[in-house]
PDB file of C-alpha atoms in Angstrom:
ATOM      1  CA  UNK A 170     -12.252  11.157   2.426  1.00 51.00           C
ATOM      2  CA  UNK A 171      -8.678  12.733   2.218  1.00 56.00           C
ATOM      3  CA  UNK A 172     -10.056  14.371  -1.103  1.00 55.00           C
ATOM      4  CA  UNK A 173     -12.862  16.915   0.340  1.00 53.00           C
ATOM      5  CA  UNK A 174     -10.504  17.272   3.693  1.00 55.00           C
ATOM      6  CA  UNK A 175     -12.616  19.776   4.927  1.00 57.00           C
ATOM      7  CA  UNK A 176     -16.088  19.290   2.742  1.00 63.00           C
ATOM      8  CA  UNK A 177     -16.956  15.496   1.857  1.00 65.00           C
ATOM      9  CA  UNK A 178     -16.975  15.074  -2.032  1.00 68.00           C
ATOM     10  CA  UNK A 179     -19.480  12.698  -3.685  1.00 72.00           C
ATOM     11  CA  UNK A 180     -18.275   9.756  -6.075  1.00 75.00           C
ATOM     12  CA  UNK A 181     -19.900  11.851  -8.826  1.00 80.00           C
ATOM     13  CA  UNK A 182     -17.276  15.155  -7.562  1.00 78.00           C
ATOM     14  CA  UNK A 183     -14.047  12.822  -7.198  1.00 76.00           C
ATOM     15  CA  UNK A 184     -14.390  10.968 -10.512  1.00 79.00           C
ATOM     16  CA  UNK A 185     -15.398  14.220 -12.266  1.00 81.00           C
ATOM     17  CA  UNK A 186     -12.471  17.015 -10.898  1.00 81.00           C
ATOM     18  CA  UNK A 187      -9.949  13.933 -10.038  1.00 81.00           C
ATOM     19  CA  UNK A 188     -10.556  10.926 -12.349  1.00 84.00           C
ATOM     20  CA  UNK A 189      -8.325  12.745 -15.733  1.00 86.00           C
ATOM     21  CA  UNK A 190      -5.234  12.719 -13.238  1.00 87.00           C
ATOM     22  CA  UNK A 191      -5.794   9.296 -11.686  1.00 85.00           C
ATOM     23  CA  UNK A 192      -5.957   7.724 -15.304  1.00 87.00           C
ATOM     24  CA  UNK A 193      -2.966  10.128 -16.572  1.00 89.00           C
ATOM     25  CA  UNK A 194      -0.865   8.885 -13.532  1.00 87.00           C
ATOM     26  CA  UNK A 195      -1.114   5.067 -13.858  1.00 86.00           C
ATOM     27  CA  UNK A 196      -0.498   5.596 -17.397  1.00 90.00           C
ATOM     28  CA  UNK A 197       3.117   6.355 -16.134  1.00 90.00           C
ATOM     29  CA  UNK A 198       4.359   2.345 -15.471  1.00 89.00           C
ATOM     30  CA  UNK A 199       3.076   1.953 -19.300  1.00 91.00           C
ATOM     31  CA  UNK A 200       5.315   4.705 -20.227  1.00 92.00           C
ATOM     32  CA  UNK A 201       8.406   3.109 -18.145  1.00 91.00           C
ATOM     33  CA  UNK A 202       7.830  -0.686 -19.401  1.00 91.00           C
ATOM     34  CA  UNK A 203       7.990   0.946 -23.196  1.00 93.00           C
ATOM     35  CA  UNK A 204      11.408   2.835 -22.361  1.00 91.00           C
ATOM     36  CA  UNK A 205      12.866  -0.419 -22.263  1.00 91.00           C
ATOM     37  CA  UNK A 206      12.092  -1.818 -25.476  1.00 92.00           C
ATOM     38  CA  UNK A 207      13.797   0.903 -27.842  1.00 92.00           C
ATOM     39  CA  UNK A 208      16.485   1.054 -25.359  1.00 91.00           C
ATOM     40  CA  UNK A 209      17.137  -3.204 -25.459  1.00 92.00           C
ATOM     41  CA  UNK A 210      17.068  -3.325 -21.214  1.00 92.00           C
ATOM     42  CA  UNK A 211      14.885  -6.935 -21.505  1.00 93.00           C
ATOM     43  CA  UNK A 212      16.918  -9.514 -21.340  1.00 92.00           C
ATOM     44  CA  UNK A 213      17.998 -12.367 -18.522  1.00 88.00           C
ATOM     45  CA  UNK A 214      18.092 -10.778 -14.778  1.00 84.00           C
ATOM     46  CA  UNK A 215      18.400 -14.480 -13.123  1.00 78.00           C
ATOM     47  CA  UNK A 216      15.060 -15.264 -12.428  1.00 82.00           C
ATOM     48  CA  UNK A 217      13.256 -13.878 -15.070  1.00 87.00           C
ATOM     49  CA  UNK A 218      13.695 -11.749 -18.451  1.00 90.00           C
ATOM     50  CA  UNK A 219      13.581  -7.979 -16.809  1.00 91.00           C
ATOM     51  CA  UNK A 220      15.779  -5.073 -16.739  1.00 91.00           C
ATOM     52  CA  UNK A 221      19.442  -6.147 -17.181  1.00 88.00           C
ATOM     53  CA  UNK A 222      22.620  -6.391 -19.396  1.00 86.00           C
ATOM     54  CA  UNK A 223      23.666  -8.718 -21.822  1.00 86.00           C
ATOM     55  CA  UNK A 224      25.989 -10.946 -21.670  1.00 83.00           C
ATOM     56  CA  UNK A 225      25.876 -10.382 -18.089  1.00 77.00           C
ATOM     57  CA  UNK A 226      29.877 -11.036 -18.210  1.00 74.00           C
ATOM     58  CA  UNK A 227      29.856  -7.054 -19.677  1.00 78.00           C
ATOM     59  CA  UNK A 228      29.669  -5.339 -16.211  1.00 59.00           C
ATOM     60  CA  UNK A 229      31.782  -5.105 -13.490  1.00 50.00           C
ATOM     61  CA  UNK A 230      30.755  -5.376 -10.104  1.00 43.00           C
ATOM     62  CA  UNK A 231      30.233  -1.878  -9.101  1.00 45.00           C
ATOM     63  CA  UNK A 232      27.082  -2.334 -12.116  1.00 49.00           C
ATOM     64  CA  UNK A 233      29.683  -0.448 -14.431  1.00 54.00           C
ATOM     65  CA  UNK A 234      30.494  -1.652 -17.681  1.00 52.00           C
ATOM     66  CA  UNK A 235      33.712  -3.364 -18.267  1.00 56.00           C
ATOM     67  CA  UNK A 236      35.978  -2.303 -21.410  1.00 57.00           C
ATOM     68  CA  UNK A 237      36.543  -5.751 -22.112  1.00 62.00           C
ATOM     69  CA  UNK A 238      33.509  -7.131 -22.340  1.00 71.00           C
ATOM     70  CA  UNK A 239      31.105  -4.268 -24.250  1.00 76.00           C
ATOM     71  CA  UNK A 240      27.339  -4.941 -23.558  1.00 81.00           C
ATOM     72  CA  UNK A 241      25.480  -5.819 -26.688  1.00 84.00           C
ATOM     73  CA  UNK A 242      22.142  -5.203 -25.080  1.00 88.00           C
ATOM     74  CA  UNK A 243      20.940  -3.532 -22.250  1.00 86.00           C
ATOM     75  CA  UNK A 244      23.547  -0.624 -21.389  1.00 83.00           C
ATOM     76  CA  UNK A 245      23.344   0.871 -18.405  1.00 85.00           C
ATOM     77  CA  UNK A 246      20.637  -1.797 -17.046  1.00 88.00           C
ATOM     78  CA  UNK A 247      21.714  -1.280 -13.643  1.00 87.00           C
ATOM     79  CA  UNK A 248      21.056   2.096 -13.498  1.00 90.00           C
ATOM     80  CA  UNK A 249      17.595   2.257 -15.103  1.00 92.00           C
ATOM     81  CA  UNK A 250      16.543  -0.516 -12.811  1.00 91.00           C
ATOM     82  CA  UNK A 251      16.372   2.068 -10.569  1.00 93.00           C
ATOM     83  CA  UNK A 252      15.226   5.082 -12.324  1.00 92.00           C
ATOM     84  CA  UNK A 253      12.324   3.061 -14.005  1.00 92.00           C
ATOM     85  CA  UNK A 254      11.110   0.414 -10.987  1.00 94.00           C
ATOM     86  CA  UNK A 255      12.296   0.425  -7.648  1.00 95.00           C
ATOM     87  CA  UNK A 256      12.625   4.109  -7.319  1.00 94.00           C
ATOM     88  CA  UNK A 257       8.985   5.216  -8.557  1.00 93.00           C
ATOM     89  CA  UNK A 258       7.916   1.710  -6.861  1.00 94.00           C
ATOM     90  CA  UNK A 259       9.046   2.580  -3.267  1.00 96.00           C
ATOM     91  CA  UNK A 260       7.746   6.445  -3.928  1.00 95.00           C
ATOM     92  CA  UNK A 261       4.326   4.599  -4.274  1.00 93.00           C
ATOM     93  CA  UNK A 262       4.617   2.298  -1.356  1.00 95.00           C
ATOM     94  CA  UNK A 263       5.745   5.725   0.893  1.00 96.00           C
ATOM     95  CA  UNK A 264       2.906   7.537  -0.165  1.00 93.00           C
ATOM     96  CA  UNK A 265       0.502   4.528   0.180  1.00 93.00           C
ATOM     97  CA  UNK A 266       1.587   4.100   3.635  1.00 95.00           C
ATOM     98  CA  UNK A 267       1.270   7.757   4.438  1.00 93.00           C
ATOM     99  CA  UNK A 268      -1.867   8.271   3.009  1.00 90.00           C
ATOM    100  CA  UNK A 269      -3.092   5.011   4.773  1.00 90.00           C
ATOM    101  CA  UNK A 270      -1.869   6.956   8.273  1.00 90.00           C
ATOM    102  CA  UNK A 271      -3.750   9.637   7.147  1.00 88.00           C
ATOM    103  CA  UNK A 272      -7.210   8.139   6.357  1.00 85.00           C
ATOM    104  CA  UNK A 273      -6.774   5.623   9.555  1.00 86.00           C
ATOM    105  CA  UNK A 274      -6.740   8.779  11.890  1.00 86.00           C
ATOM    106  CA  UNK A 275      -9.340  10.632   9.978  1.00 82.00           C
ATOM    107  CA  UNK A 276     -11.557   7.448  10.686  1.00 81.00           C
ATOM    108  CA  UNK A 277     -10.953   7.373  13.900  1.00 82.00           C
ATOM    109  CA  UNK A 278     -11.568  11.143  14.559  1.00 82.00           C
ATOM    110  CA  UNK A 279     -14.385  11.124  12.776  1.00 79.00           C
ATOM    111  CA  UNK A 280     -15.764   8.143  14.602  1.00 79.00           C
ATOM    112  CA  UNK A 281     -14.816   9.679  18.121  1.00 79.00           C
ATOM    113  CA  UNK A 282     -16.525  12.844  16.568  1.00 77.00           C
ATOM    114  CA  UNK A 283     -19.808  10.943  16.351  1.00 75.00           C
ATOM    115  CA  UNK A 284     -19.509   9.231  19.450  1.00 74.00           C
ATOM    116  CA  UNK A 285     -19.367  12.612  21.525  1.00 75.00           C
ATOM    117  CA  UNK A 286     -22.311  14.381  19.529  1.00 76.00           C
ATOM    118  CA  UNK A 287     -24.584  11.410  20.601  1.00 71.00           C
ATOM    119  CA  UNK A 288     -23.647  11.452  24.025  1.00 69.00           C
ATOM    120  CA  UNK A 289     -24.188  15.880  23.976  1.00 72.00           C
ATOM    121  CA  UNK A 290     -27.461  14.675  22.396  1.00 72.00           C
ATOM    122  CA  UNK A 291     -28.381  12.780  25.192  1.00 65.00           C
ATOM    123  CA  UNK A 292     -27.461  15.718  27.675  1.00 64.00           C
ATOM    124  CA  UNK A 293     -29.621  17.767  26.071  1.00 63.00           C
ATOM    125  CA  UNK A 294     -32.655  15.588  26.422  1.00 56.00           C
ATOM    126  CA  UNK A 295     -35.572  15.846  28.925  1.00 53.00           C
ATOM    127  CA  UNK A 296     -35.249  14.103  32.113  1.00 51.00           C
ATOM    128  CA  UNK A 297     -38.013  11.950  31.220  1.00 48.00           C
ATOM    129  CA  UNK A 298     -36.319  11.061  28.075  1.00 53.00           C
ATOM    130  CA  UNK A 299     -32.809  10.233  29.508  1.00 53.00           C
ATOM    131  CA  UNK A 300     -34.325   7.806  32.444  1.00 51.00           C
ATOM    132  CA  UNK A 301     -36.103   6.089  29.593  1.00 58.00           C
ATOM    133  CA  UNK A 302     -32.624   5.690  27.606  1.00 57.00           C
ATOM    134  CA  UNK A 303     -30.950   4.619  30.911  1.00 52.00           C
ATOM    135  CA  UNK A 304     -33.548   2.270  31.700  1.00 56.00           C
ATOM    136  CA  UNK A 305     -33.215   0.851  27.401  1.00 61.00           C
ATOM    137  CA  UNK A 306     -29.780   1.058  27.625  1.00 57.00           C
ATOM    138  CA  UNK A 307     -29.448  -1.371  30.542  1.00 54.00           C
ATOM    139  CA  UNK A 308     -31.705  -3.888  29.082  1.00 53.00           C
ATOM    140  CA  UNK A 309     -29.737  -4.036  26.130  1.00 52.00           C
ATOM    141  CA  UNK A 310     -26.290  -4.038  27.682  1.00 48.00           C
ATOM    142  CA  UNK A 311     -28.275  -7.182  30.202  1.00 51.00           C
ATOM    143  CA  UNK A 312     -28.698  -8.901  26.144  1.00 50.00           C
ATOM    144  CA  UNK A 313     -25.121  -8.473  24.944  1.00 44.00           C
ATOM    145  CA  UNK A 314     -22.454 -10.188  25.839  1.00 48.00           C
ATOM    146  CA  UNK A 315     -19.484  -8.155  27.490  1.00 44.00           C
ATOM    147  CA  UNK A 316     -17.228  -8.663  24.395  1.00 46.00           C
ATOM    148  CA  UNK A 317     -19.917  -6.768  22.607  1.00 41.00           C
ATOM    149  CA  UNK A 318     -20.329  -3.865  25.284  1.00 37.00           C
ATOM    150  CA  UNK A 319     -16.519  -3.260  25.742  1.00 39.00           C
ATOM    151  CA  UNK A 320     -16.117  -2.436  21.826  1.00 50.00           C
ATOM    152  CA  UNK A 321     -14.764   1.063  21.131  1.00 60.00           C
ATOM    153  CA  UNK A 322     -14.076   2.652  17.833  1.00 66.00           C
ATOM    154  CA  UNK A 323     -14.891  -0.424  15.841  1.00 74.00           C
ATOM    155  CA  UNK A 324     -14.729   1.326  12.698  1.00 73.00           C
ATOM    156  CA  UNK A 325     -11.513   3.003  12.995  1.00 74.00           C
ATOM    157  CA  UNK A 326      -9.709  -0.728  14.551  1.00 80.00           C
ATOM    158  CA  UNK A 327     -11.196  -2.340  11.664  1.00 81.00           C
ATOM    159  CA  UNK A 328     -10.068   0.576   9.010  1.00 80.00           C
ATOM    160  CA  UNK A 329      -6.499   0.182  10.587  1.00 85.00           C
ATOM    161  CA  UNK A 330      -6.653  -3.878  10.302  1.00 85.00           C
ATOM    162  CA  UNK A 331      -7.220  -3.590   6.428  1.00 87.00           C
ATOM    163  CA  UNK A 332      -4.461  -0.880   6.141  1.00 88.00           C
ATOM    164  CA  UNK A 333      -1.938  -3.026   7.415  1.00 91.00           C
ATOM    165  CA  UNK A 334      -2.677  -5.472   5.422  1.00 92.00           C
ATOM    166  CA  UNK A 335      -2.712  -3.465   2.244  1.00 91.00           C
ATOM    167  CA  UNK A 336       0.253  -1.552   2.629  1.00 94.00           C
ATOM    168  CA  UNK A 337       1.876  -5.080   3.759  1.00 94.00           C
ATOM    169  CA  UNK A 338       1.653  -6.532   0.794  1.00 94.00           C
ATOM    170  CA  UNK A 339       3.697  -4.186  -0.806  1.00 95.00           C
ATOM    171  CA  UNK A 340       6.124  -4.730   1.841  1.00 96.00           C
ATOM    172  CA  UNK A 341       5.737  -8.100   2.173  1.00 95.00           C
ATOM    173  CA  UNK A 342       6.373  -8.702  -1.489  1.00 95.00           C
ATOM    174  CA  UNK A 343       9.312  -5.807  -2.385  1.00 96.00           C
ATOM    175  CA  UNK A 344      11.362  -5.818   0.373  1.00 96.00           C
ATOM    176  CA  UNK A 345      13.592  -8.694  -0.547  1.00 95.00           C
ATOM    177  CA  UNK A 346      13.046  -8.080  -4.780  1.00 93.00           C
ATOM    178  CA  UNK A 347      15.066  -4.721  -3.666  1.00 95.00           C
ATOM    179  CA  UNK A 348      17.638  -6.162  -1.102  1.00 94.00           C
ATOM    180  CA  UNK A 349      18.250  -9.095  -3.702  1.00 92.00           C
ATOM    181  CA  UNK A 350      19.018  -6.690  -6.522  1.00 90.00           C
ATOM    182  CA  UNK A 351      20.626  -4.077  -4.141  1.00 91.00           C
ATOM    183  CA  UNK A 352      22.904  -6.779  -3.078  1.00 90.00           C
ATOM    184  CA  UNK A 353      23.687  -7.544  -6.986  1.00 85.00           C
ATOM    185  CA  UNK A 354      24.416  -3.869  -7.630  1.00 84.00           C
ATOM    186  CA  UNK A 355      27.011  -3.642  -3.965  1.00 85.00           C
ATOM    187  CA  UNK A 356      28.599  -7.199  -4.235  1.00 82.00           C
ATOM    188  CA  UNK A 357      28.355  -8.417  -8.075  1.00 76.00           C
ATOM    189  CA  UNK A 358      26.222 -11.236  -7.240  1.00 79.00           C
ATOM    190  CA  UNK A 359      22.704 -12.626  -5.607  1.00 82.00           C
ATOM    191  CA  UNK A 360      22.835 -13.958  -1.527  1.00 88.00           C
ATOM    192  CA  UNK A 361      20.860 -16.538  -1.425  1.00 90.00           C
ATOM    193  CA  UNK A 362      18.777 -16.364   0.846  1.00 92.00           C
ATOM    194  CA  UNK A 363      17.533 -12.770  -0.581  1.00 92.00           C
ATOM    195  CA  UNK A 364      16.996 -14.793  -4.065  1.00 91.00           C
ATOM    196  CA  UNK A 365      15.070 -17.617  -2.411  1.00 93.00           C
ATOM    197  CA  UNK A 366      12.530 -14.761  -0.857  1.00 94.00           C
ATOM    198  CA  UNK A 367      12.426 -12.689  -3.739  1.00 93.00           C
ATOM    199  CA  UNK A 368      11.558 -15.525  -6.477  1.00 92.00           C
ATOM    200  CA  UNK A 369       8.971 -16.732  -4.100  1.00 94.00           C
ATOM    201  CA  UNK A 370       7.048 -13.899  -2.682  1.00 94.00           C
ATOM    202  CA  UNK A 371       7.314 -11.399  -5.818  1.00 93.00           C
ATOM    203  CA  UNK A 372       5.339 -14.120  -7.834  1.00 92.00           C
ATOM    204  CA  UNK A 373       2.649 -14.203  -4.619  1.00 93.00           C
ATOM    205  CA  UNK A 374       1.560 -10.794  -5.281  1.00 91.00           C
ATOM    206  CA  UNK A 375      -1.962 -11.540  -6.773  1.00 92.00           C
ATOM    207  CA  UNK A 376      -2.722 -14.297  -4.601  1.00 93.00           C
ATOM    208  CA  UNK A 377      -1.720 -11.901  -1.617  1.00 92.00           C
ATOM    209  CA  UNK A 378      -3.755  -9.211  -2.517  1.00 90.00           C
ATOM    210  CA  UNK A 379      -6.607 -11.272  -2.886  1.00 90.00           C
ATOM    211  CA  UNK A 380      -6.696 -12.514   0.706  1.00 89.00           C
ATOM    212  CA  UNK A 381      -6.537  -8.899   1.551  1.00 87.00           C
ATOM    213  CA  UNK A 382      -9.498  -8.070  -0.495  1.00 83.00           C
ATOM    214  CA  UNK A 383     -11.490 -11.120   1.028  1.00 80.00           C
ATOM    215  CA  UNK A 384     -10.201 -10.274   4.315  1.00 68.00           C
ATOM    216  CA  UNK A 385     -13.383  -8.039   5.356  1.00 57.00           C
ATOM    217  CA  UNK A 386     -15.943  -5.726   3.774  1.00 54.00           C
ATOM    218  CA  UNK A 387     -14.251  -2.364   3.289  1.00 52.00           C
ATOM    219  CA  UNK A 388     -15.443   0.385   5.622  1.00 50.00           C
ATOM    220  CA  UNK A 389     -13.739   3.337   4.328  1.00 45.00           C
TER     221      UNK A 389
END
């Protein structure tokens, strides 16, 4: 939809002008997670072997190294934890978020779009035509319940239901995996509480994304 912005573009178009970039971009994590091998930045970050120094006696608390204790492994971890994950990772969560704005008002403008060239279509209809859509549309609104009748823009509520819900995720499961570590690089050390969240929801990332996908059918 955001794609052909102002001509639609078939499956067939997107996957054959935009595919090559889609597959060249994601190959960019793959070349970030091999940058660390050559460069010895796995090691133990806590709660898991990730991006970090080693011993982690060998930095101070600013995330400098200390001259007394030279790192054997993993030099300059602190920095490349942000060059490598959490600065490309909360690029990606921005532009998801935008681009979920984006599509959730195209949705909804398109749906308002179709809603005013069926009532114009009606307009234009002979009289006898219009009495005998007034006189079918009161028997069915008679047959639905009022829930039903009072529904506006169903597409576009339900489009915006699933966007929160993918773009929360993200947030849901990165927020406190960056304060934890941001409070490592500012202070020297984890607060708890930040730890607790992180080791617990980072982990839940599949699980959450599957309730998100079996949340509803998709109606983008």
């Amino acid at each position: 939809l955001l794609l052909g912005k102002n001509k639609p573009l078939s499956e067939e178009a997107i996957a054959s002008k935009y595919e090559k970039y889609m597959h060249a971009f994601a190959m960019i994590p793959v070349l970030f997670a091999v940058m660390g091998l050559p460069l010895t930045l796995y090691n133990n970050a806590d709660l898991w072997c990730w991006i970090a120094a080693y011993p982690p006696t060998c930095k101070n608390k600013d995330g400098t190294h200390g001259p007394d204790w030279p790192c054997e492994r993993g030099e300059n971890a602190w920095l490349f934890r942000w060059i490598i994950f959490f600065g490309p990772l909360w690029f990606v969560i921005i532009a998801i978020t935008i681009i979920m704005i984006m599509l959730t008002r195209d949705v909804r403008r398109e749906e308002k779009q179709a809603i005013a060239i069926q009532q114009q279509t009606r307009l234009r209809r002979p009289s006898f035509e219009m009495v005998e859509d007034v006189r079918r549309e009161q028997h069915m609104q008679n047959s639905i319940p009022p829930r039903a009748q009072s529904a506006r823009l169903e597409r576009s509520k339900q489009m915006f239901h699933q966007a929160v819900f993918y773009v929360g995720v993200f947030y849901i499961t990165y927020v406190f995996a960056t304060l934890n570590r941001l409070a490592q690089l500012i202070e020297g050390d984890s607060v708890y509480a930040f730890m607790l969240l992180h080791s617990f929801l980072t982990p839940m990332q599949g699980f959450l994304n599957a309730l998100v996908y079996r949340h509803g059918p998709c109606v983008a």
